Amino acid sequence: MSWNLGTGGGSNAEFTKFPPGITKIRVLDEAPHMRWTHWMNQHKRSLNCPGAGCPICQIRKGQKANKEQYTYPMTRRFTMNIFNYETGKVEIMEQGIGFFEDLRDLKVDTEAEGKKLSDVIIKVRRRGTGKDDTSYRLDIEGDATEELPEEGIIDLAQFFQPNTTEQITRLVNGEAWDEVFVREEQTEETEEHVEVR
């Protein structure tokens, strides 16, 4: 976990949705969790890139060398645990680099005052509703007076664990999403319930 934004699961977690207007939040983590994702259009889902040995990265390298259009888009995503004052819940906030650069600026401002980012309430103003007309403005609303929540905070590194090269290869080769992931979950559950005698 790092505030260096230039480098680079399985729970009932709530994800933050910012409707148009103002949403007040409080950051709960010291720094964001960053990961690279690959969008698989055929499954309408994204995968967490494992880095070295990733089959999709290999496909993308070949497409780049041949000056072909990429089959699988790649995106850098940032996440943090936050408390959403509008919903009254601990949630996972996932946004792009622009949002987190603005949040990092607020971090610098709060540190200049001898505080941590988690010490303040942040006002997020969303304008627009579409992909091309949405913008965010972040401002410090004031100091947070209540204790930090102790429950509901997710280990983001665990939650967004990279997918395995085997899983990705199977999906690229045409296996159904549920075949790759549901079968693995059932196998793990079966192994946990087998008694060793």
mmCIF file of C-alpha atoms in Angstrom:
data_model
loop_
_atom_site.group_PDB
_atom_site.id
_atom_site.type_symbol
_atom_site.label_atom_id
_atom_site.label_comp_id
_atom_site.label_asym_id
_atom_site.label_seq_id
_atom_site.Cartn_x
_atom_site.Cartn_y
_atom_site.Cartn_z
ATOM 1 C CA MET A 1 0.000 0.000 0.000
ATOM 2 C CA SER A 2 1.437 3.304 -1.072
ATOM 3 C CA TRP A 3 0.461 6.845 -1.972
ATOM 4 C CA ASN A 4 2.829 6.589 -4.941
ATOM 5 C CA LEU A 5 0.038 6.513 -7.548
ATOM 6 C CA GLY A 6 2.453 6.189 -10.429
ATOM 7 C CA THR A 7 3.423 2.580 -9.739
ATOM 8 C CA GLY A 8 1.942 -0.050 -9.919
ATOM 9 C CA GLY A 9 -12.549 -12.030 -3.913
ATOM 10 C CA GLY A 10 -14.982 -13.387 -1.763
ATOM 11 C CA SER A 11 -16.936 -11.239 0.701
ATOM 12 C CA ASN A 12 -20.217 -9.376 0.986
ATOM 13 C CA ALA A 13 -18.449 -6.036 0.725
ATOM 14 C CA GLU A 14 -20.398 -2.900 -0.107
ATOM 15 C CA PHE A 15 -19.008 -0.689 -2.859
ATOM 16 C CA THR A 16 -19.417 3.076 -2.730
ATOM 17 C CA LYS A 17 -21.738 4.617 -5.263
ATOM 18 C CA PHE A 18 -21.520 8.377 -5.680
ATOM 19 C CA PRO A 19 -24.854 9.727 -6.937
ATOM 20 C CA PRO A 20 -24.910 13.228 -8.481
ATOM 21 C CA GLY A 21 -24.630 15.800 -5.713
ATOM 22 C CA ILE A 22 -22.723 15.600 -2.442
ATOM 23 C CA THR A 23 -21.629 12.500 -0.536
ATOM 24 C CA LYS A 24 -19.650 12.795 2.703
ATOM 25 C CA ILE A 25 -17.036 10.142 3.433
ATOM 26 C CA ARG A 26 -14.205 9.371 5.820
ATOM 27 C CA VAL A 27 -11.097 7.505 4.672
ATOM 28 C CA LEU A 28 -10.247 4.501 6.869
ATOM 29 C CA ASP A 29 -7.004 3.228 5.288
ATOM 30 C CA GLU A 30 -3.527 4.717 5.455
ATOM 31 C CA ALA A 31 -3.024 4.371 1.681
ATOM 32 C CA PRO A 32 -4.895 3.028 -1.357
ATOM 33 C CA HIS A 33 -4.634 -0.481 -2.720
ATOM 34 C CA MET A 34 -3.658 -0.490 -6.414
ATOM 35 C CA ARG A 35 -4.171 -3.269 -8.938
ATOM 36 C CA TRP A 36 -4.285 -3.785 -12.704
ATOM 37 C CA THR A 37 -7.412 -5.331 -14.182
ATOM 38 C CA HIS A 38 -8.263 -6.925 -17.528
ATOM 39 C CA TRP A 39 -11.796 -6.556 -18.893
ATOM 40 C CA MET A 40 -13.195 -9.734 -20.438
ATOM 41 C CA ASN A 41 -16.019 -8.542 -22.653
ATOM 42 C CA GLN A 42 -17.277 -12.079 -23.314
ATOM 43 C CA HIS A 43 -17.934 -12.487 -19.572
ATOM 44 C CA LYS A 44 -18.787 -8.817 -18.824
ATOM 45 C CA ARG A 45 -16.372 -8.989 -15.865
ATOM 46 C CA SER A 46 -12.848 -7.998 -15.027
ATOM 47 C CA LEU A 47 -9.935 -10.042 -13.705
ATOM 48 C CA ASN A 48 -7.113 -8.991 -11.411
ATOM 49 C CA CYS A 49 -3.825 -9.269 -13.287
ATOM 50 C CA PRO A 50 -1.221 -11.514 -11.609
ATOM 51 C CA GLY A 51 1.662 -9.672 -13.306
ATOM 52 C CA ALA A 52 4.513 -11.893 -14.507
ATOM 53 C CA GLY A 53 3.236 -14.806 -16.590
ATOM 54 C CA CYS A 54 -0.244 -13.346 -17.149
ATOM 55 C CA PRO A 55 -1.729 -14.950 -20.292
ATOM 56 C CA ILE A 56 -3.662 -11.779 -21.188
ATOM 57 C CA CYS A 57 -0.544 -9.627 -20.882
ATOM 58 C CA GLN A 58 1.182 -12.060 -23.272
ATOM 59 C CA ILE A 59 -1.698 -11.707 -25.750
ATOM 60 C CA ARG A 60 -1.503 -7.915 -25.440
ATOM 61 C CA LYS A 61 2.273 -7.944 -26.087
ATOM 62 C CA GLY A 62 1.723 -9.930 -29.278
ATOM 63 C CA GLN A 63 -1.047 -7.582 -30.400
ATOM 64 C CA LYS A 64 1.143 -4.537 -29.719
ATOM 65 C CA ALA A 65 4.039 -6.056 -31.693
ATOM 66 C CA ASN A 66 1.688 -6.727 -34.628
ATOM 67 C CA LYS A 67 0.075 -3.259 -34.309
ATOM 68 C CA GLU A 68 -3.301 -4.907 -33.690
ATOM 69 C CA GLN A 69 -6.133 -3.589 -31.556
ATOM 70 C CA TYR A 70 -6.120 -4.948 -27.998
ATOM 71 C CA THR A 71 -8.671 -7.699 -27.345
ATOM 72 C CA TYR A 72 -8.572 -7.184 -23.570
ATOM 73 C CA PRO A 73 -8.451 -3.640 -22.164
ATOM 74 C CA MET A 74 -6.232 -3.064 -19.107
ATOM 75 C CA THR A 75 -7.074 -0.579 -16.359
ATOM 76 C CA ARG A 76 -5.355 0.552 -13.182
ATOM 77 C CA ARG A 77 -7.784 0.638 -10.249
ATOM 78 C CA PHE A 78 -7.407 2.137 -6.792
ATOM 79 C CA THR A 79 -9.465 1.164 -3.740
ATOM 80 C CA MET A 80 -9.783 2.200 -0.096
ATOM 81 C CA ASN A 81 -12.029 1.390 2.825
ATOM 82 C CA ILE A 82 -14.184 4.404 3.639
ATOM 83 C CA PHE A 83 -17.087 5.247 5.913
ATOM 84 C CA ASN A 84 -19.992 6.632 3.893
ATOM 85 C CA TYR A 85 -22.010 9.083 5.989
ATOM 86 C CA GLU A 86 -24.949 8.888 3.564
ATOM 87 C CA THR A 87 -25.390 5.104 3.931
ATOM 88 C CA GLY A 88 -23.946 4.812 7.446
ATOM 89 C CA LYS A 89 -21.742 1.910 6.312
ATOM 90 C CA VAL A 90 -18.110 0.949 5.843
ATOM 91 C CA GLU A 91 -17.652 0.499 2.094
ATOM 92 C CA ILE A 92 -14.978 -0.122 -0.535
ATOM 93 C CA MET A 93 -14.429 2.979 -2.645
ATOM 94 C CA GLU A 94 -13.033 2.181 -6.089
ATOM 95 C CA GLN A 95 -12.012 5.005 -8.408
ATOM 96 C CA GLY A 96 -9.455 5.949 -11.050
ATOM 97 C CA ILE A 97 -6.195 7.822 -10.728
ATOM 98 C CA GLY A 98 -7.656 11.334 -11.141
ATOM 99 C CA PHE A 99 -9.903 10.895 -8.107
ATOM 100 C CA PHE A 100 -7.055 9.504 -6.009
ATOM 101 C CA GLU A 101 -4.672 12.282 -7.079
ATOM 102 C CA ASP A 102 -7.225 14.761 -5.713
ATOM 103 C CA LEU A 103 -7.494 12.684 -2.535
ATOM 104 C CA ARG A 104 -3.694 12.666 -2.218
ATOM 105 C CA ASP A 105 -3.745 16.486 -2.447
ATOM 106 C CA LEU A 106 -6.182 16.549 0.486
ATOM 107 C CA LYS A 107 -3.834 14.231 2.371
ATOM 108 C CA VAL A 108 -0.995 16.719 1.887
ATOM 109 C CA ASP A 109 -3.250 19.559 3.110
ATOM 110 C CA THR A 110 -4.301 17.661 6.249
ATOM 111 C CA GLU A 111 -0.713 16.656 7.035
ATOM 112 C CA ALA A 112 0.320 20.312 6.775
ATOM 113 C CA GLU A 113 -2.134 20.927 9.619
ATOM 114 C CA GLY A 114 -0.703 18.064 11.691
ATOM 115 C CA LYS A 115 -3.592 15.678 10.972
ATOM 116 C CA LYS A 116 -4.127 12.420 9.113
ATOM 117 C CA LEU A 117 -6.546 12.026 6.233
ATOM 118 C CA SER A 118 -8.674 9.757 8.436
ATOM 119 C CA ASP A 119 -9.131 12.682 10.872
ATOM 120 C CA VAL A 120 -11.360 14.634 8.477
ATOM 121 C CA ILE A 121 -14.703 14.342 6.716
ATOM 122 C CA ILE A 122 -14.411 14.668 2.948
ATOM 123 C CA LYS A 123 -17.159 16.125 0.796
ATOM 124 C CA VAL A 124 -17.315 14.492 -2.649
ATOM 125 C CA ARG A 125 -19.333 16.443 -5.205
ATOM 126 C CA ARG A 126 -20.273 14.508 -8.318
ATOM 127 C CA ARG A 127 -21.400 16.253 -11.477
ATOM 128 C CA GLY A 128 -22.828 14.325 -14.421
ATOM 129 C CA THR A 129 -24.088 10.801 -14.745
ATOM 130 C CA GLY A 130 -22.446 9.388 -17.862
ATOM 131 C CA LYS A 131 -19.015 8.080 -18.731
ATOM 132 C CA ASP A 132 -18.022 11.263 -20.554
ATOM 133 C CA ASP A 133 -19.670 13.974 -18.436
ATOM 134 C CA THR A 134 -18.918 12.818 -14.882
ATOM 135 C CA SER A 135 -16.499 14.812 -12.736
ATOM 136 C CA TYR A 136 -15.692 14.871 -9.026
ATOM 137 C CA ARG A 137 -14.611 17.629 -6.686
ATOM 138 C CA LEU A 138 -13.179 16.772 -3.267
ATOM 139 C CA ASP A 139 -13.108 19.195 -0.335
ATOM 140 C CA ILE A 140 -12.506 18.879 3.388
ATOM 141 C CA GLU A 141 -15.800 19.358 5.212
ATOM 142 C CA GLY A 142 -14.335 19.431 8.723
ATOM 143 C CA ASP A 143 -12.873 17.302 11.471
ATOM 144 C CA ALA A 144 -14.351 13.888 12.218
ATOM 145 C CA THR A 145 -15.385 13.659 15.862
ATOM 146 C CA GLU A 146 -16.396 10.009 16.223
ATOM 147 C CA GLU A 147 -14.068 7.036 16.685
ATOM 148 C CA LEU A 148 -12.919 5.104 13.633
ATOM 149 C CA PRO A 149 -15.122 2.053 12.987
ATOM 150 C CA GLU A 150 -13.519 -1.227 14.012
ATOM 151 C CA GLU A 151 -15.828 -3.566 12.102
ATOM 152 C CA GLY A 152 -16.419 -3.974 8.392
ATOM 153 C CA ILE A 153 -12.957 -2.986 7.187
ATOM 154 C CA ILE A 154 -11.809 -5.351 4.427
ATOM 155 C CA ASP A 155 -8.250 -6.538 3.801
ATOM 156 C CA LEU A 156 -8.119 -5.188 0.237
ATOM 157 C CA ALA A 157 -4.965 -7.085 -0.756
ATOM 158 C CA GLN A 158 -6.769 -10.318 0.142
ATOM 159 C CA PHE A 159 -10.130 -9.257 -1.320
ATOM 160 C CA PHE A 160 -8.590 -8.242 -4.670
ATOM 161 C CA GLN A 161 -6.130 -11.134 -4.840
ATOM 162 C CA PRO A 162 -4.746 -11.568 -8.370
ATOM 163 C CA ASN A 163 -6.347 -14.297 -10.426
ATOM 164 C CA THR A 164 -4.128 -17.254 -11.213
ATOM 165 C CA THR A 165 -2.600 -17.825 -14.640
ATOM 166 C CA GLU A 166 -4.534 -21.109 -14.776
ATOM 167 C CA GLN A 167 -7.875 -19.368 -14.199
ATOM 168 C CA ILE A 168 -7.108 -16.741 -16.826
ATOM 169 C CA THR A 169 -5.922 -19.335 -19.361
ATOM 170 C CA ARG A 170 -9.124 -21.338 -18.924
ATOM 171 C CA LEU A 171 -11.263 -18.225 -19.460
ATOM 172 C CA VAL A 172 -9.260 -17.115 -22.505
ATOM 173 C CA ASN A 173 -9.669 -20.635 -23.919
ATOM 174 C CA GLY A 174 -13.453 -20.277 -23.753
ATOM 175 C CA GLU A 175 -14.504 -21.871 -20.473
ATOM 176 C CA ALA A 176 -17.521 -20.351 -18.776
ATOM 177 C CA TRP A 177 -16.935 -18.032 -15.818
ATOM 178 C CA ASP A 178 -18.980 -20.254 -13.508
ATOM 179 C CA GLU A 179 -17.086 -23.364 -14.605
ATOM 180 C CA VAL A 180 -13.768 -21.766 -13.649
ATOM 181 C CA PHE A 181 -14.792 -20.137 -10.383
ATOM 182 C CA VAL A 182 -17.808 -22.012 -8.976
ATOM 183 C CA ARG A 183 -16.175 -25.408 -9.443
ATOM 184 C CA GLU A 184 -13.016 -24.176 -7.653
ATOM 185 C CA GLU A 185 -15.075 -22.888 -4.717
ATOM 186 C CA GLN A 186 -16.950 -26.212 -4.477
ATOM 187 C CA THR A 187 -13.663 -28.156 -4.608
ATOM 188 C CA GLU A 188 -12.175 -26.018 -1.818
ATOM 189 C CA GLU A 189 -15.293 -26.497 0.333
ATOM 190 C CA THR A 190 -15.213 -30.273 -0.267
ATOM 191 C CA GLU A 191 -11.541 -30.461 0.697
ATOM 192 C CA GLU A 192 -12.234 -28.533 3.910
ATOM 193 C CA HIS A 193 -14.959 -31.030 4.923
ATOM 194 C CA VAL A 194 -12.973 -34.208 4.229
ATOM 195 C CA GLU A 195 -11.924 -35.842 7.490
ATOM 196 C CA VAL A 196 -8.436 -37.301 7.624
ATOM 197 C CA ARG A 197 -8.351 -40.621 9.508
#
